[in-house]
């Protein structure tokens, strides 16, 4: 029996039993359940339920991911940086009426977790539960609007990992052999001889890897992945997609690595040494390598293994795959831009469309690291400065190609000059009761048709701003987009000062000029408020509420000059400003 998905079929849920039968008999015949604990009928029902509830149109959702964060210790500001970046991108696409999936979560297997739990006399699961909870609390506090928070200890993920492993085996990419090399427990990775530096007289231990972590010489029997077989295809992928890895310095780094001697890699560990992970199907003496396990999370959140994989992929009916953007730190670029694409090629699955590798936050001239102890507690700084202030600072000053430096002085200056001194000041000025006693929108947007030379600089900046900011946001260059917005806000404040409205209001005959000045000020605040929503969602909701922008006029399309406020005639939309209230108190 053949089967083709159609939305119309699923609108009538009275035939649910029949549909379960059709799916189980016709589009799941290749699904292997090597884990006897997996109940096939429950699996089918869960996947059908996910399909019905997540697939609402033929248009593929935008799928954005953060890395899943390793739970060997509590989160720091660097983790928050990745999450805010992904969330800002997600909110930007939503403002453009796109359906978006944003996945994040925690990576909970591996030797490092096993050892960390032992140090505090906890079971690995108890240890993971406690730390994963802190990540979720952090992201909730930071207003990260994730659609999925995945944990690799979830059964559905373990099932996906086993199924993926079997595809690699069936396609001839897995074999058993002896592996030896320099292994870093901290990095959960092997390193070649050229990547380590001997730092101890005993040449079997205490070498230092390129990441600065200790490594030890390891020899063991395990399963290996034919990475060498993927070399030509990986290089062809890069040549055909020169923008797939950004920024460009990371692309060049990845390409150089692939062009080097791309050796096969170990993808399992003896269970006698590593028991905390997913067992290799049919060989419970081996545990699947934590990085192979972890990377598959991006498939798990889309419901992998999917019903009728070929049909759904060809008809774009998946709930997201392939990922549109993987956002990762530069230290894990090799895993995401070399190993992950190779695994997907071997499994005959589509590759991610973009891998964005940002740089690190530095403190005291070193990358923020839990092991170094030079970390910033994100819970504390968000309580001290406010959630949106921290989000703004991270996106404005975070490193992309080059590392950023976390500096409380710069953070304070951003708040004082940008948020309070420019944007907050503009909102206060444009809604001033002293200048606008009626507290209404001072003029119709059609008023801008009569723009004069004195307004031209600000007028042109406002005209161009949405498109320029959109280009930067789509390229995940939030710092550049924010810089343009605040240059425009600064120009609006200058325009306001130069026109001296406090003198204009003294002369009733100059009311038209006064309205023009007030309109350009509040229009700049409105446009800026819309464009800043992805970065500062709570504060910008407050701003737009204050100046009377209705909830249905806050999309990206409304950021055009003159596209705001329901009543185009002006004078009927009132501000909602309370006396003595400031958007960003000094």
XYZ file of C-alpha atoms in Angstrom:
586
model
C 0.000 0.000 0.000
C 1.304 3.474 -0.822
C 0.511 6.505 1.270
C 0.770 10.245 0.684
C 0.208 12.739 3.480
C -2.544 15.327 3.096
C -3.837 17.860 5.596
C -7.409 17.207 4.523
C -7.105 13.574 5.543
C -6.358 14.626 9.122
C -9.126 17.143 9.552
C -11.583 14.384 10.362
C -10.154 12.811 13.493
C -13.090 10.425 13.821
C -11.132 7.961 11.690
C -8.119 8.133 14.012
C -7.905 4.360 14.474
C -7.911 3.785 10.721
C -5.174 6.366 10.226
C -2.990 4.751 12.880
C -3.408 1.433 11.072
C -2.579 2.952 7.668
C 0.527 4.668 9.000
C 1.753 1.637 10.913
C 1.389 -0.673 7.928
C 2.550 1.573 5.111
C 4.985 4.260 6.201
C 6.786 2.719 9.138
C 7.871 -0.632 7.726
C 11.557 0.315 7.896
C 11.570 1.515 11.505
C 13.666 -0.849 13.616
C 12.954 -1.205 17.316
C 16.088 -2.866 18.662
C 15.231 -1.609 22.149
C 12.567 -4.002 23.346
C 11.312 -1.404 25.830
C 9.971 0.700 22.969
C 6.304 0.003 22.347
C 5.690 0.256 18.611
C 2.035 1.288 18.820
C 2.770 4.038 21.363
C 5.629 5.220 19.164
C 3.310 5.431 16.145
C 0.581 7.255 18.052
C 3.012 9.771 19.517
C 4.521 10.535 16.118
C 1.101 10.850 14.480
C 0.007 13.199 17.256
C 3.127 15.308 16.752
C 2.550 15.321 13.002
C -1.071 16.424 13.329
C -0.284 19.180 15.843
C 2.895 20.574 14.292
C 2.218 20.388 10.552
C -0.242 23.145 9.718
C 0.833 24.158 6.224
C 2.992 23.054 3.329
C 5.479 25.792 4.134
C 8.434 24.504 6.100
C 8.896 26.351 9.401
C 12.131 28.186 10.037
C 14.129 25.871 12.303
C 16.706 27.519 14.586
C 18.807 25.695 17.165
C 21.128 26.574 19.982
C 23.743 24.035 20.968
C 22.497 21.787 23.707
C 24.457 22.754 26.775
C 26.638 20.338 28.690
C 25.458 19.896 32.262
C 28.773 19.275 33.973
C 28.285 22.598 35.805
C 25.777 25.457 36.104
C 25.203 27.917 33.230
C 27.189 31.126 32.701
C 26.796 34.241 30.536
C 28.352 32.540 27.490
C 25.512 30.033 27.412
C 23.007 32.863 27.658
C 24.701 34.611 24.721
C 23.979 31.713 22.357
C 20.398 31.456 23.596
C 19.621 35.186 23.267
C 21.099 35.211 19.768
C 18.880 32.317 18.690
C 15.837 33.801 20.393
C 16.387 37.203 18.768
C 16.550 35.552 15.354
C 13.402 33.577 16.083
C 11.510 36.710 17.161
C 12.685 38.556 14.052
C 11.245 35.869 11.773
C 8.001 35.823 13.742
C 7.664 39.577 13.226
C 7.816 38.712 9.525
C 4.914 36.262 9.932
C 7.050 33.120 9.733
C 6.365 29.984 11.713
C 9.520 29.259 13.712
C 10.860 26.338 15.712
C 13.508 27.190 18.295
C 15.099 24.267 20.067
C 17.480 24.329 22.975
C 18.222 21.971 25.829
C 20.880 20.039 27.683
C 23.478 17.436 26.729
C 23.530 14.935 29.590
C 25.660 11.927 28.668
C 29.381 11.234 28.652
C 32.346 10.536 30.861
C 32.556 14.096 32.113
C 29.017 13.900 33.528
C 29.716 10.503 35.004
C 32.765 11.889 36.826
C 31.119 15.164 37.895
C 28.208 13.291 39.461
C 30.572 10.993 41.352
C 32.408 13.962 42.842
C 29.249 15.218 44.537
C 27.988 11.756 45.483
C 24.970 11.860 43.190
C 23.686 9.496 40.566
C 24.280 10.802 37.021
C 20.525 11.199 36.489
C 20.065 13.185 39.706
C 23.036 15.376 38.800
C 21.650 15.995 35.299
C 18.166 16.781 36.637
C 19.525 19.473 38.948
C 21.757 21.207 36.412
C 19.330 20.938 33.506
C 16.731 22.616 35.700
C 19.076 25.592 36.152
C 19.452 25.997 32.386
C 15.704 25.963 31.938
C 15.302 28.494 34.756
C 17.919 30.735 33.146
C 16.262 30.673 29.749
C 12.831 31.273 31.235
C 14.161 34.218 33.216
C 15.870 35.608 30.086
C 12.621 35.358 28.108
C 13.990 32.777 25.658
C 10.903 31.732 23.686
C 12.029 28.203 22.893
C 9.492 25.837 21.383
C 11.389 22.749 22.561
C 13.699 22.133 25.497
C 15.253 18.743 24.869
C 17.228 16.585 27.256
C 19.356 13.784 25.847
C 18.305 11.530 28.715
C 14.728 11.501 27.366
C 13.601 8.137 25.991
C 12.451 9.611 22.676
C 15.980 10.894 22.087
C 17.572 7.571 22.977
C 15.239 5.888 20.493
C 16.205 8.394 17.789
C 19.913 7.817 18.474
C 19.523 4.040 18.153
C 17.568 4.387 14.928
C 20.144 6.790 13.468
C 22.964 4.421 14.455
C 21.258 1.597 12.606
C 21.071 3.740 9.457
C 24.818 4.321 9.642
C 25.397 0.598 10.068
C 23.021 -0.327 7.234
C 24.731 2.165 4.920
C 28.187 0.750 5.642
C 29.691 3.609 7.658
C 30.261 1.827 10.982
C 32.896 -0.827 11.664
C 34.666 -2.200 14.724
C 38.364 -1.624 15.248
C 41.156 -0.626 17.593
C 41.378 3.087 18.297
C 44.283 4.859 19.886
C 45.032 8.505 20.364
C 45.089 11.495 22.675
C 41.762 11.830 24.495
C 40.456 14.816 26.472
C 37.788 13.987 29.028
C 36.935 17.688 29.351
C 36.397 18.121 25.596
C 35.002 14.591 25.110
C 37.183 14.367 21.998
C 40.247 12.712 20.518
C 43.129 14.836 19.192
C 45.851 14.105 16.680
C 49.549 14.316 17.555
C 49.796 17.703 15.826
C 47.078 19.102 18.092
C 48.782 18.343 21.415
C 51.850 19.598 23.177
C 53.771 17.378 25.568
C 53.859 18.958 28.996
C 54.949 16.027 31.119
C 57.875 13.636 31.122
C 55.429 10.731 30.981
C 54.432 10.734 27.318
C 51.278 8.726 27.952
C 49.557 11.310 30.157
C 49.309 15.044 30.929
C 49.555 16.432 27.441
C 47.750 19.650 26.644
C 45.299 19.801 23.757
C 44.685 22.798 21.520
C 41.780 23.755 23.787
C 44.070 23.977 26.796
C 42.648 20.874 28.471
C 44.605 17.851 29.619
C 44.659 14.764 27.404
C 45.811 11.205 27.946
C 46.893 8.459 25.569
C 44.075 5.939 25.114
C 43.971 2.576 23.361
C 40.703 0.644 23.146
C 38.440 -1.433 20.915
C 35.356 0.418 19.766
C 33.219 1.273 16.772
C 34.518 3.717 14.206
C 32.828 5.938 11.649
C 34.185 6.143 8.085
C 34.762 9.900 8.141
C 37.482 9.530 5.514
C 34.833 8.268 3.095
C 33.010 11.607 3.366
C 35.939 13.878 2.510
C 35.153 14.551 -1.143
C 31.444 15.014 -0.497
C 32.128 17.417 2.368
C 34.428 19.522 0.196
C 31.866 19.544 -2.609
C 29.208 20.658 -0.119
C 31.371 23.599 0.954
C 32.240 24.566 -2.619
C 28.587 24.574 -3.614
C 27.464 26.437 -0.482
C 30.085 29.112 0.315
C 27.802 30.781 2.874
C 26.799 27.634 4.738
C 29.326 28.294 7.523
C 29.639 31.830 8.831
C 31.523 33.960 9.593
C 33.972 33.390 6.730
C 36.980 32.739 8.980
C 35.158 29.699 10.382
C 34.353 28.500 6.874
C 38.028 28.660 5.971
C 38.961 26.889 9.177
C 36.561 24.026 8.478
C 37.632 23.664 4.871
C 41.301 23.495 5.867
C 40.511 20.810 8.441
C 38.636 18.698 5.886
C 41.441 19.050 3.340
C 43.896 17.665 5.887
C 44.166 13.968 6.639
C 40.535 13.295 7.521
C 40.830 10.064 9.486
C 38.017 7.804 10.659
C 36.755 8.639 14.139
C 35.755 6.585 17.165
C 32.012 6.680 17.789
C 31.702 4.444 20.823
C 33.383 3.805 24.165
C 33.630 0.573 26.180
C 30.817 0.445 28.694
C 33.338 -0.605 31.337
C 34.757 2.936 31.090
C 31.625 4.841 30.076
C 28.257 3.533 31.167
C 26.380 6.861 31.224
C 25.053 7.065 27.684
C 23.109 5.260 24.980
C 24.121 1.642 24.426
C 25.104 0.550 20.942
C 22.233 -1.492 19.465
C 23.010 -5.229 19.635
C 26.216 -4.573 21.603
C 25.588 -3.512 25.173
C 29.314 -3.614 25.907
C 29.715 -0.353 23.984
C 28.258 3.117 24.607
C 27.610 5.533 21.738
C 30.027 8.479 21.611
C 28.524 11.477 23.383
C 28.966 13.821 20.423
C 27.162 11.529 17.993
C 24.449 11.124 20.606
C 24.227 14.880 21.250
C 24.099 16.045 17.631
C 21.108 13.844 16.894
C 19.055 16.034 19.251
C 18.457 18.341 16.287
C 16.627 15.499 14.572
C 14.861 14.304 17.704
C 13.058 17.629 18.184
C 11.550 17.295 14.693
C 10.065 13.892 15.496
C 12.797 11.772 13.931
C 12.507 9.046 12.761
C 9.834 10.635 10.640
C 6.855 8.918 9.067
C 7.659 8.056 5.445
C 10.934 9.956 5.459
C 11.296 10.234 1.674
C 7.756 11.469 1.009
C 7.764 13.997 3.817
C 11.165 15.454 2.959
C 10.311 15.763 -0.731
C 7.005 17.459 0.064
C 8.442 19.675 2.813
C 6.012 18.270 5.326
C 8.497 17.740 8.118
C 8.131 19.771 11.264
C 11.354 21.579 10.497
C 14.243 19.584 9.120
C 16.673 20.544 7.732
C 17.743 23.111 10.285
C 17.850 26.610 8.841
C 20.404 27.851 11.367
C 22.559 26.016 13.891
C 23.922 28.632 16.295
C 27.054 27.339 18.048
C 30.200 28.567 19.735
C 33.415 28.512 17.727
C 34.904 25.857 20.012
C 32.447 23.241 18.736
C 32.569 24.158 15.053
C 34.412 20.942 14.108
C 31.652 18.782 15.551
C 28.883 20.762 13.825
C 30.522 21.579 10.490
C 32.565 18.408 9.866
C 31.259 15.455 11.881
C 27.561 16.368 11.828
C 27.306 16.908 8.045
C 29.261 13.676 7.529
C 26.882 11.751 9.816
C 23.903 13.173 7.921
C 25.427 12.316 4.547
C 25.997 8.764 5.738
C 22.383 8.535 6.934
C 21.193 9.992 3.596
C 19.528 12.988 5.226
C 19.492 16.661 4.166
C 22.225 18.880 5.597
C 21.665 22.050 7.659
C 21.337 25.238 5.651
C 23.559 27.414 7.823
C 25.978 26.905 10.709
C 26.730 30.137 12.530
C 29.727 29.950 14.867
C 30.066 32.959 17.149
C 33.135 33.801 19.175
C 33.540 33.728 22.935
C 33.119 36.126 25.773
C 36.478 36.821 27.368
C 37.165 37.899 30.920
C 40.608 38.651 32.296
C 42.017 37.793 28.838
C 40.645 34.252 28.941
C 37.540 32.587 27.531
C 34.834 32.345 30.156
C 35.120 28.837 31.510
C 33.619 26.993 34.436
C 36.928 25.249 35.005
C 38.821 28.568 35.138
C 36.273 30.155 37.419
C 36.199 33.403 35.407
C 32.488 33.315 34.678
C 29.690 35.841 35.045
C 26.572 34.588 36.797
C 23.738 35.516 34.398
C 21.090 35.275 37.111
C 22.815 37.945 39.167
C 23.452 40.437 36.349
C 19.889 40.134 35.017
C 18.539 40.896 38.474
C 20.901 43.843 38.812
C 20.473 45.445 35.376
C 17.242 43.965 34.066
C 16.687 41.174 31.568
C 16.383 43.341 28.469
C 19.432 45.409 29.350
C 21.547 42.248 29.448
C 19.996 40.975 26.225
C 20.825 44.294 24.555
C 24.401 44.317 25.829
C 25.045 40.740 24.712
C 23.718 41.381 21.204
C 25.357 44.799 20.883
C 28.862 43.896 22.076
C 29.142 40.124 21.700
C 31.887 38.697 19.525
C 31.178 37.156 16.127
C 34.434 36.813 14.194
C 36.493 38.031 17.141
C 36.056 37.432 20.844
C 34.183 39.982 22.932
C 35.242 41.175 26.362
C 32.718 41.257 29.163
C 33.159 44.618 30.861
C 30.696 45.883 33.506
C 31.778 49.455 32.734
C 30.686 49.117 29.102
C 27.438 47.479 30.224
C 26.704 50.444 32.498
C 27.576 52.880 29.716
C 25.219 51.111 27.295
C 22.396 51.497 29.771
C 23.173 55.103 30.635
C 23.877 56.417 27.133
C 21.953 54.180 24.733
C 18.901 53.004 26.634
C 18.225 55.781 29.129
C 20.058 58.689 27.456
C 18.902 58.148 23.879
C 15.850 55.880 23.546
C 14.312 56.559 26.951
C 14.942 60.276 26.547
C 13.326 60.323 23.097
C 10.178 58.611 24.393
C 9.934 61.060 27.300
C 10.420 64.051 25.002
C 7.958 62.901 22.346
C 5.187 62.227 24.884
C 5.792 65.289 27.049
C 2.567 66.752 28.448
C 4.239 70.124 28.537
C 4.626 70.041 24.751
C 1.568 67.936 23.938
C -1.127 68.588 26.593
C -3.723 66.483 24.733
C -1.373 63.455 24.890
C -2.362 62.416 21.370
C -0.468 61.451 18.227
C 0.527 64.902 16.979
C -0.008 64.407 13.249
C -1.115 61.954 10.598
C 1.595 59.817 8.987
C 0.534 61.422 5.704
C 2.115 64.565 7.084
C 5.547 63.231 6.061
C 4.661 63.887 2.420
C 5.412 67.520 3.102
C 8.845 66.906 4.561
C 11.180 69.868 4.319
C 14.935 70.226 4.094
C 15.382 70.585 7.843
C 13.857 67.143 8.390
C 15.530 65.420 5.433
C 18.413 63.692 7.254
C 16.143 62.018 9.793
C 13.494 61.370 7.141
C 15.922 59.414 4.948
C 17.339 57.475 7.897
C 13.844 56.388 8.925
C 12.985 55.396 5.370
C 16.038 53.165 5.024
C 16.202 51.801 8.556
C 13.853 48.749 8.372
C 15.554 47.252 5.298
C 19.072 47.864 6.593
C 18.290 46.373 9.997
C 16.507 43.430 8.370
C 19.611 42.600 6.326
C 21.778 42.593 9.453
C 19.315 40.585 11.556
C 18.978 37.914 8.866
C 22.770 37.611 8.778
C 22.751 37.349 12.603
C 24.684 40.617 12.799
C 22.599 42.000 15.615
C 25.302 44.382 16.788
C 25.356 46.143 13.412
C 21.566 46.360 13.307
C 21.431 47.826 16.803
C 24.104 50.349 15.927
C 21.969 51.650 13.031
C 18.867 51.898 15.205
C 20.619 53.915 17.876
C 22.291 56.164 15.315
C 18.781 56.978 14.103
C 17.520 57.560 17.642
C 20.458 59.880 18.261
C 19.612 61.810 15.083
C 15.989 62.083 16.240
C 17.126 63.546 19.545
C 19.335 66.002 17.667
C 16.439 66.917 15.370
C 14.276 67.532 18.435
C 16.888 69.716 20.122
C 17.686 71.708 16.978
C 14.007 72.598 16.479
C 13.555 73.797 20.104
C 9.904 72.728 20.555
C 9.868 74.304 24.032
C 9.981 77.644 22.207
C 7.580 76.608 19.437
C 4.786 75.881 21.907
C 4.891 79.476 23.115
C 3.579 80.682 19.738
C 0.179 79.253 18.601
C 1.011 80.246 15.021
C 3.828 77.697 14.999
C 1.609 74.771 15.970
C 2.125 73.047 12.587
C 5.900 73.136 13.018
C 5.594 71.879 16.585
C 3.422 68.957 15.439
C 5.994 68.080 12.798
C 8.799 67.996 15.353
C 6.767 65.936 17.821
C 5.652 63.564 15.085
C 9.186 62.804 13.913
C 10.230 62.147 17.506
C 7.404 59.765 18.335
C 7.572 58.119 14.894
C 11.251 57.353 15.479
C 10.329 55.863 18.858
C 7.589 53.761 17.224
C 9.802 52.434 14.427
C 12.684 51.769 16.801
C 10.373 50.033 19.246
C 9.208 47.621 16.550
C 12.731 46.916 15.283
C 14.065 46.362 18.804
C 11.395 43.817 19.782
C 13.545 40.755 18.937
C 16.271 41.965 21.304
C 14.269 43.622 24.093
C 10.758 42.140 23.868
C 9.490 43.208 27.295
C 10.770 46.777 27.257
C 9.649 47.339 23.681
C 6.171 46.093 24.500
C 6.175 48.693 27.264
C 7.404 51.378 24.852
C 4.794 50.609 22.202
C 2.075 50.529 24.850
C 3.199 53.952 26.076
C 2.883 55.578 22.663
C -0.441 53.962 21.794
C 0.606 51.445 19.123
C -2.049 48.726 18.885
C -1.059 45.083 19.256
C -1.928 44.317 15.633
C 0.410 47.033 14.315
C 3.691 45.742 15.703
C 4.901 43.487 12.875
C 7.998 44.216 10.817
C 5.853 45.551 7.955
C 4.576 48.257 10.306
C 8.095 49.609 10.841
C 7.848 51.584 7.589
C 7.797 55.342 7.992
C 4.176 56.441 8.296
C 2.757 52.905 8.693
C 1.723 53.167 12.312
C -1.345 53.888 14.389
C -4.786 52.769 13.368
C -6.226 56.260 13.080
C -4.412 57.904 10.196
C -5.947 61.290 10.819
C -4.084 61.728 14.087
C -5.433 63.290 17.230
C -7.523 60.266 18.240
C -4.817 57.878 19.427
C -3.694 58.719 22.923
C -0.446 58.003 24.689
C -0.485 55.820 27.790
C 2.208 57.588 29.744
C 1.960 57.865 33.492
C 3.393 60.947 35.093
C 6.880 60.282 36.456
C 7.254 56.951 34.669
C 10.441 56.384 32.681
C 11.109 53.569 30.224
C 14.699 53.267 31.450
C 15.025 54.945 34.860
C 18.354 56.667 35.360
